[in-house]
Coordinates of C-alpha atoms in Angstrom, one line a residue:
M23 CA 39.7 152.4 -9.7
N24 CA 43.0 153.9 -8.7
S25 CA 42.8 156.9 -6.4
P26 CA 45.9 158.7 -7.6
R27 CA 43.8 159.7 -10.6
R28 CA 41.4 161.6 -8.4
T29 CA 41.8 165.3 -8.6
T30 CA 43.4 167.1 -5.6
L31 CA 42.5 170.8 -5.2
R32 CA 45.1 172.7 -3.2
I33 CA 43.2 175.8 -2.0
T34 CA 44.8 178.8 -0.4
G35 CA 43.8 182.4 0.5
D36 CA 44.2 184.7 3.4
T37 CA 40.5 185.5 3.6
P38 CA 37.4 183.3 3.3
R39 CA 36.4 185.1 0.1
R40 CA 39.8 184.5 -1.5
R41 CA 39.8 180.8 -0.5
G42 CA 36.3 180.5 -2.1
E43 CA 37.4 182.3 -5.3
D44 CA 40.4 180.0 -5.5
R45 CA 38.2 176.9 -5.2
G46 CA 35.7 178.3 -7.8
R47 CA 38.4 179.1 -10.3
Q48 CA 40.2 175.7 -10.0
A49 CA 37.0 173.7 -10.3
R50 CA 34.7 175.8 -12.4
A51 CA 33.7 173.2 -15.0
D52 CA 33.4 170.4 -12.4
I53 CA 31.2 172.5 -10.1
T54 CA 28.9 173.3 -13.1
R55 CA 28.6 169.6 -13.9
A56 CA 28.0 168.7 -10.3
W57 CA 25.3 171.3 -10.0
Q58 CA 23.5 169.9 -13.2
V59 CA 23.3 166.5 -11.5
Y60 CA 22.0 167.9 -8.2
E61 CA 19.5 170.1 -10.0
E62 CA 18.0 167.0 -11.6
L63 CA 18.3 165.0 -8.4
F64 CA 16.4 167.6 -6.4
A65 CA 13.6 167.6 -9.0
T66 CA 13.5 163.8 -9.4
V67 CA 13.3 163.0 -5.7
A68 CA 10.7 165.7 -5.1
A69 CA 8.5 164.6 -8.0
G70 CA 8.7 161.0 -6.7
N71 CA 7.2 162.2 -3.4
A72 CA 4.6 164.4 -5.0
R73 CA 6.5 167.5 -3.7
T74 CA 7.5 170.8 -5.4
L75 CA 10.7 172.5 -4.3
D76 CA 11.7 176.1 -4.5
V77 CA 15.4 175.4 -4.4
P78 CA 16.7 179.0 -4.6
A79 CA 14.4 180.0 -1.7
L80 CA 15.4 176.9 0.4
A81 CA 19.1 177.5 -0.3
L82 CA 18.9 181.2 0.7
R83 CA 17.0 180.3 3.8
T84 CA 19.9 178.1 5.0
V85 CA 22.3 181.0 4.1
K86 CA 20.4 183.2 6.5
A87 CA 21.1 180.7 9.3
A88 CA 24.7 180.3 8.3
R89 CA 25.3 184.0 8.2
A90 CA 24.0 184.4 11.8
W91 CA 26.2 181.5 13.0
A92 CA 29.4 181.9 11.1
P93 CA 29.4 184.7 8.5
E94 CA 32.8 183.7 7.2
L95 CA 31.2 180.5 5.7
V96 CA 28.9 182.6 3.6
A97 CA 31.8 184.8 2.5
E98 CA 33.6 181.7 1.3
M99 CA 30.6 180.4 -0.6
E100 CA 30.2 183.9 -2.2
G101 CA 33.8 183.5 -3.3
V102 CA 33.2 180.1 -4.8
A103 CA 30.3 181.5 -6.8
E104 CA 32.4 184.4 -8.1
G105 CA 35.3 182.1 -9.0
A106 CA 33.1 179.6 -10.7
G107 CA 30.9 182.2 -12.5
M108 CA 27.7 180.7 -11.0
P109 CA 24.8 182.3 -9.2
F110 CA 25.4 182.4 -5.5
W111 CA 22.2 180.4 -4.7
T112 CA 23.5 177.4 -6.6
I113 CA 26.6 177.2 -4.5
A114 CA 24.5 177.6 -1.4
A115 CA 22.2 174.8 -2.6
L116 CA 25.2 172.5 -3.2
N117 CA 26.3 173.1 0.4
A118 CA 22.8 172.6 1.6
R119 CA 22.1 169.5 -0.5
T120 CA 21.4 167.3 2.6
E121 CA 18.8 169.8 3.9
I122 CA 17.2 170.3 0.4
L123 CA 17.0 166.5 -0.1
A124 CA 15.3 166.2 3.3
E125 CA 12.7 168.7 2.1
A126 CA 12.3 166.5 -1.0
G127 CA 11.7 163.4 1.1
A128 CA 14.8 161.6 -0.2
P129 CA 15.3 157.9 0.6
R130 CA 18.9 157.2 1.8
T131 CA 19.4 153.5 1.2
G132 CA 23.1 152.8 1.1
E133 CA 24.8 155.6 2.9
C134 CA 27.8 155.4 5.1
S135 CA 29.4 153.2 7.7
T136 CA 32.1 154.3 10.2
L137 CA 34.5 152.5 12.5
V138 CA 36.8 154.2 15.1
R139 CA 39.1 152.5 17.6
V140 CA 40.2 154.5 20.7
G141 CA 43.6 153.7 22.2
H142 CA 47.1 155.0 22.7
R143 CA 46.9 156.0 19.1
T144 CA 43.3 156.5 18.0
T145 CA 42.4 155.9 14.3
G146 CA 39.3 155.3 12.3
G147 CA 37.7 155.4 8.9
Q148 CA 34.6 155.0 6.9
C149 CA 32.9 154.1 3.6
W150 CA 31.3 157.1 1.9
D151 CA 28.2 156.0 0.0
W152 CA 26.4 158.3 -2.4
H153 CA 24.7 158.3 -5.8
Q154 CA 26.6 156.6 -8.6
E155 CA 25.7 159.5 -10.9
L156 CA 27.9 161.7 -8.7
A157 CA 30.9 159.3 -8.8
D158 CA 32.9 161.9 -10.7
A159 CA 31.7 164.9 -8.7
W160 CA 34.0 164.6 -5.7
H161 CA 37.7 165.4 -5.1
L162 CA 40.5 165.4 -2.6
Q163 CA 41.6 168.7 -1.1
T164 CA 44.0 170.6 1.1
V165 CA 43.0 174.0 2.4
A166 CA 45.4 176.5 3.9
G167 CA 44.9 180.0 5.2
D168 CA 42.2 179.5 7.8
A169 CA 42.9 179.2 11.6
Q170 CA 43.6 175.5 10.9
G171 CA 44.8 174.0 7.6
F172 CA 43.1 170.8 6.7
A173 CA 43.0 168.0 4.2
G174 CA 40.1 165.7 3.2
I175 CA 37.5 164.8 0.6
T176 CA 34.4 166.7 -0.5
E177 CA 32.2 167.3 -3.5
Y178 CA 32.7 170.0 -6.1
G179 CA 31.4 173.3 -4.8
I180 CA 30.9 172.0 -1.2
L181 CA 33.4 173.5 1.2
A182 CA 34.2 170.3 3.2
K183 CA 33.0 166.9 4.3
I184 CA 35.5 164.3 5.8
G185 CA 38.9 165.3 6.8
V186 CA 41.6 166.1 9.4
N187 CA 43.2 169.4 10.3
E188 CA 46.7 170.5 11.4
A189 CA 45.7 170.3 15.1
G190 CA 45.0 166.6 14.6
V191 CA 41.2 167.0 14.8
G192 CA 39.5 164.6 12.3
V193 CA 35.9 164.4 11.3
L194 CA 34.0 161.4 9.9
F195 CA 30.5 161.9 8.5
N196 CA 27.3 159.8 8.5
I197 CA 23.9 161.2 7.5
L198 CA 20.9 160.5 9.9
G199 CA 17.2 161.2 9.5
H200 CA 14.9 162.8 12.0
A201 CA 11.1 163.5 11.6
D202 CA 11.8 167.3 11.9
D203 CA 14.5 167.5 9.2
A204 CA 14.1 170.6 7.0
A205 CA 16.1 173.2 5.1
I206 CA 16.1 176.1 7.5
G207 CA 19.2 175.8 9.7
V208 CA 23.0 175.8 9.1
P209 CA 23.8 173.1 6.6
V210 CA 25.6 170.1 8.1
H211 CA 28.4 170.3 5.5
L212 CA 29.2 173.9 6.6
V213 CA 29.3 172.7 10.2
A214 CA 31.9 170.1 9.3
R215 CA 33.8 172.9 7.4
Q216 CA 33.8 175.1 10.5
V217 CA 35.2 172.3 12.7
L218 CA 38.0 171.5 10.2
G219 CA 39.0 175.1 9.7
A220 CA 38.7 176.3 13.3
A221 CA 38.9 173.6 15.9
G222 CA 42.2 173.3 17.7
S223 CA 41.2 170.5 20.1
F224 CA 38.8 167.7 20.7
A225 CA 36.8 169.9 23.2
E226 CA 36.6 172.8 20.7
A227 CA 35.3 170.5 18.0
V228 CA 32.6 169.0 20.2
G229 CA 31.6 172.4 21.4
M230 CA 31.2 173.8 17.9
L231 CA 29.1 170.8 16.9
T232 CA 26.8 170.8 19.8
G233 CA 26.3 174.5 19.5
A234 CA 25.4 174.4 15.7
P235 CA 21.8 175.4 15.0
V236 CA 21.2 172.7 12.4
S237 CA 17.9 171.6 10.8
A238 CA 18.9 168.3 9.2
S239 CA 20.4 165.4 10.9
T240 CA 23.9 163.9 10.8
V241 CA 26.5 162.3 13.1
V242 CA 29.9 163.8 13.0
T243 CA 32.5 161.5 14.6
V244 CA 35.4 163.6 16.1
V245 CA 38.7 161.7 16.2
T246 CA 41.9 162.9 17.8
A247 CA 45.1 161.2 18.7
D248 CA 43.9 160.0 22.1
R249 CA 40.1 160.1 22.1
A250 CA 36.9 160.1 19.9
A251 CA 33.2 160.6 20.2
S252 CA 30.2 160.8 17.9
V253 CA 28.2 164.0 18.0
E254 CA 24.6 163.4 16.8
L255 CA 23.0 166.5 15.4
A256 CA 19.3 167.0 14.8
P257 CA 16.6 169.7 14.8
A258 CA 15.6 168.4 18.2
G259 CA 19.1 168.9 19.7
S260 CA 22.4 167.2 19.9
A261 CA 24.0 164.3 21.9
V262 CA 27.5 163.1 22.4
V263 CA 28.0 159.3 22.1
A264 CA 31.1 157.9 23.7
P265 CA 33.0 154.8 22.6
D266 CA 31.9 151.4 24.0
D267 CA 33.8 149.8 26.9
R268 CA 36.4 148.3 24.4
G269 CA 37.1 151.7 22.8
W270 CA 35.1 151.1 19.6
L271 CA 32.7 153.5 17.9
V272 CA 30.5 151.9 15.2
R273 CA 28.2 154.2 13.3
T274 CA 25.8 153.7 10.4
N275 CA 22.7 155.9 9.8
H276 CA 20.4 155.9 12.8
F277 CA 20.5 157.6 16.2
L278 CA 22.0 155.9 19.2
A279 CA 21.1 158.6 21.8
P280 CA 17.7 157.7 23.2
A281 CA 16.4 161.3 23.3
L282 CA 17.0 161.8 19.6
A283 CA 16.1 158.2 18.6
A284 CA 12.5 159.1 19.6
G285 CA 12.3 161.1 16.3
E286 CA 14.1 158.5 14.2
L287 CA 13.1 158.7 10.5
R288 CA 15.9 157.1 8.5
G289 CA 15.9 153.8 10.4
R290 CA 12.1 153.4 10.1
R291 CA 12.2 153.9 6.4
E292 CA 15.4 151.9 5.7
P293 CA 16.1 149.5 8.5
E294 CA 19.2 148.1 6.7
T295 CA 21.1 150.7 8.8
Y296 CA 20.5 148.4 11.8
D297 CA 21.8 145.4 9.9
R298 CA 25.0 147.2 9.0
H299 CA 25.5 148.3 12.6
R300 CA 24.8 144.8 13.9
L301 CA 27.2 143.2 11.5
L302 CA 30.0 145.6 12.1
T303 CA 29.6 145.4 15.9
E304 CA 29.9 141.6 15.7
R305 CA 33.0 142.0 13.6
V306 CA 34.8 144.4 15.9
L307 CA 34.0 142.2 18.9
T308 CA 36.2 139.5 17.4
H309 CA 38.8 141.8 16.0
G310 CA 42.2 141.2 17.6
G311 CA 45.9 140.7 17.0
G312 CA 47.7 140.6 20.3
P313 CA 49.4 143.2 22.3
G314 CA 51.5 145.7 20.5
T315 CA 50.9 144.3 17.0
E316 CA 51.0 146.5 14.0
E317 CA 50.0 146.1 10.4
S318 CA 52.8 146.5 7.8
D319 CA 50.8 147.1 4.6
A320 CA 53.1 148.4 1.9
G321 CA 52.5 152.1 1.5
T322 CA 50.0 152.2 4.4
S323 CA 52.0 151.8 7.6
G324 CA 51.5 154.3 10.4
L325 CA 47.7 153.9 10.7
E326 CA 48.1 151.3 13.5
T327 CA 46.3 151.7 16.8
A328 CA 46.0 149.7 20.0
G329 CA 43.9 149.8 23.1
L330 CA 41.1 148.0 24.7
E331 CA 39.2 150.7 26.6
T332 CA 37.3 150.3 29.9
A333 CA 33.8 151.2 30.9
G334 CA 33.4 154.4 32.8
R335 CA 34.8 156.9 30.3
D336 CA 33.2 160.2 29.9
A337 CA 31.5 161.5 26.8
F338 CA 34.9 162.5 25.4
G339 CA 36.4 159.1 25.7
R340 CA 38.5 160.0 28.7
H341 CA 38.9 157.9 31.8
P342 CA 37.9 160.2 34.7
S343 CA 40.4 158.7 37.2
G344 CA 43.4 159.1 34.9
P345 CA 45.3 155.7 34.8
E346 CA 43.8 152.7 33.1
P347 CA 42.6 149.9 35.4
S348 CA 45.0 147.0 35.5
G349 CA 44.3 144.2 32.9
L350 CA 43.0 146.6 30.3
D351 CA 45.9 148.8 29.5
A352 CA 46.0 150.7 26.2
S353 CA 48.9 148.4 25.0
D354 CA 46.6 145.3 25.1
G355 CA 44.7 146.1 21.9
A356 CA 45.2 145.1 18.3
A357 CA 46.2 147.3 15.4
L358 CA 43.6 149.0 13.2
G359 CA 45.6 149.8 10.1
P360 CA 44.1 150.1 6.6
E361 CA 44.2 146.4 6.0
S362 CA 42.1 145.7 9.1
L363 CA 39.8 148.6 8.3
V364 CA 39.2 147.3 4.8
G365 CA 38.6 143.8 6.2
L366 CA 36.0 145.0 8.6
L367 CA 34.2 147.2 6.1
T368 CA 34.1 144.7 3.3
A369 CA 30.6 143.2 3.5
H370 CA 28.0 142.7 0.9
R371 CA 24.4 141.4 0.9
D372 CA 25.4 137.8 1.1
D373 CA 27.3 138.6 4.3
G374 CA 24.2 139.9 5.9
A375 CA 24.5 143.6 5.3
E376 CA 25.7 145.8 2.4
V377 CA 28.4 147.9 4.0
C378 CA 30.4 148.0 0.7
C379 CA 27.7 149.2 -1.7
H380 CA 27.6 148.6 -5.4
A381 CA 25.1 150.4 -7.7
P382 CA 22.8 148.3 -9.9
A383 CA 23.4 148.5 -13.6
E384 CA 20.0 150.1 -14.2
G385 CA 17.7 152.4 -12.2
R386 CA 16.6 156.0 -12.1
L387 CA 18.6 158.8 -10.6
G388 CA 18.3 158.7 -6.9
S389 CA 18.2 154.9 -6.6
R390 CA 21.7 153.8 -7.7
W391 CA 23.8 153.9 -4.5
A392 CA 27.5 153.0 -4.4
T393 CA 30.5 153.3 -2.1
L394 CA 32.4 156.1 -3.8
A395 CA 35.3 156.3 -1.4
T396 CA 37.0 154.5 1.5
V397 CA 38.8 156.8 4.0
A398 CA 41.2 156.1 6.8
V399 CA 42.3 158.8 9.2
D400 CA 45.3 159.0 11.5
P401 CA 45.0 162.2 13.6
A402 CA 48.3 161.8 15.4
E403 CA 50.0 162.2 12.0
R404 CA 47.5 164.8 10.7
R405 CA 47.1 162.3 7.9
L406 CA 44.2 160.9 5.7
R407 CA 44.3 158.1 3.2
V408 CA 41.7 157.7 0.6
H409 CA 40.8 154.8 -1.7
D410 CA 38.7 155.6 -4.7
G411 CA 35.9 153.1 -4.4
G412 CA 34.6 150.5 -2.0
P413 CA 36.8 148.6 0.5
C414 CA 36.5 145.4 -1.5
S415 CA 38.6 146.9 -4.2
A416 CA 41.3 148.4 -2.0
G417 CA 44.9 147.2 -1.9
P418 CA 48.3 148.4 -0.9
G419 CA 48.8 150.5 -4.1
T420 CA 45.3 152.1 -4.3
W421 CA 45.5 154.7 -1.4
T422 CA 46.3 158.4 -1.8
Q423 CA 47.8 160.0 1.2
L424 CA 47.0 163.6 2.3
T425 CA 48.5 165.5 5.1
A426 CA 46.9 168.6 6.6
P427 CA 48.9 171.7 5.6
R428 CA 50.1 174.2 8.1
R429 CA 48.2 177.5 8.1

């Protein structure tokens, strides 16, 4: 696949409602098609677990929580419904798809893998895995008119997912699973949208995330030019996970914070998340390239980073004493450009873990997982690069570049 063919929505508007209307008008047919797949997916997964879902009621229950936390998000969804000519509850259900699928008891085999390297220029990226039947239901986007303009990828009708804003705050996204997950709190996709549209700094992003009253679990990895941290969110609370002592964050689909791991659901049901985490951790331990090296991929330069970090950083990836200890200066690391990112993320079952996920030719809806996109983020440049498909098919000419627009 070649990502330049992927649709880019350029959304503007001086109020949340107008931005929503713009989104709905531009993507009316695509939102309708996406909803038809999700409507079937909700019913199929629930039936497979002998459950019955009242999707409109569940969706509107999450709206109540969102309205209390950030009413502008509800106004934006109302605008999407108006622009797309669809009932409001269907747009709310799309944005709450993670919460509704939790109520349905959805398995999550496949899912996402994320790598971030903290250094003098922090960068990162991820595989985004989802259902093959929804391979045509996502798009690129730039959004202007909020407190922060931002760029990224999302699904049709869903306000945001993975992206970077004009303040250089990037978010990467991995779903988790907790025993208490339900559809009652603020949807995690709306939380990501709030961070991208409002956070002007790393601290603001982390504060928004830890203060969000969610009811389904996810880990949002916040990446800025000089630091990163993963914020684990669950009904039981939140936790901030700092990079390791070499400056790496490796995330798959289980909790790392001990207090939240006590309620782990996803890893108990699908332990392959541990296999992916183990494989990627082993790979980054041997990743190198020498001091000051950079990749020079055609069309993808500028996503280089360097920096072996030391132990003793705080939860925000900062060294409390200021200067780096001698021998582990930020210039000692190796570059993490798109080529390195792709090399680290390209792993299939024969390699010991399926990081790059391919859907089987046959299977029912809900069981055919695939890596739909590979994303690389460079917060210093307010830039995101997206490859349409898994990392094993990425090359110098397959990336689409997006830059966060100014407000």
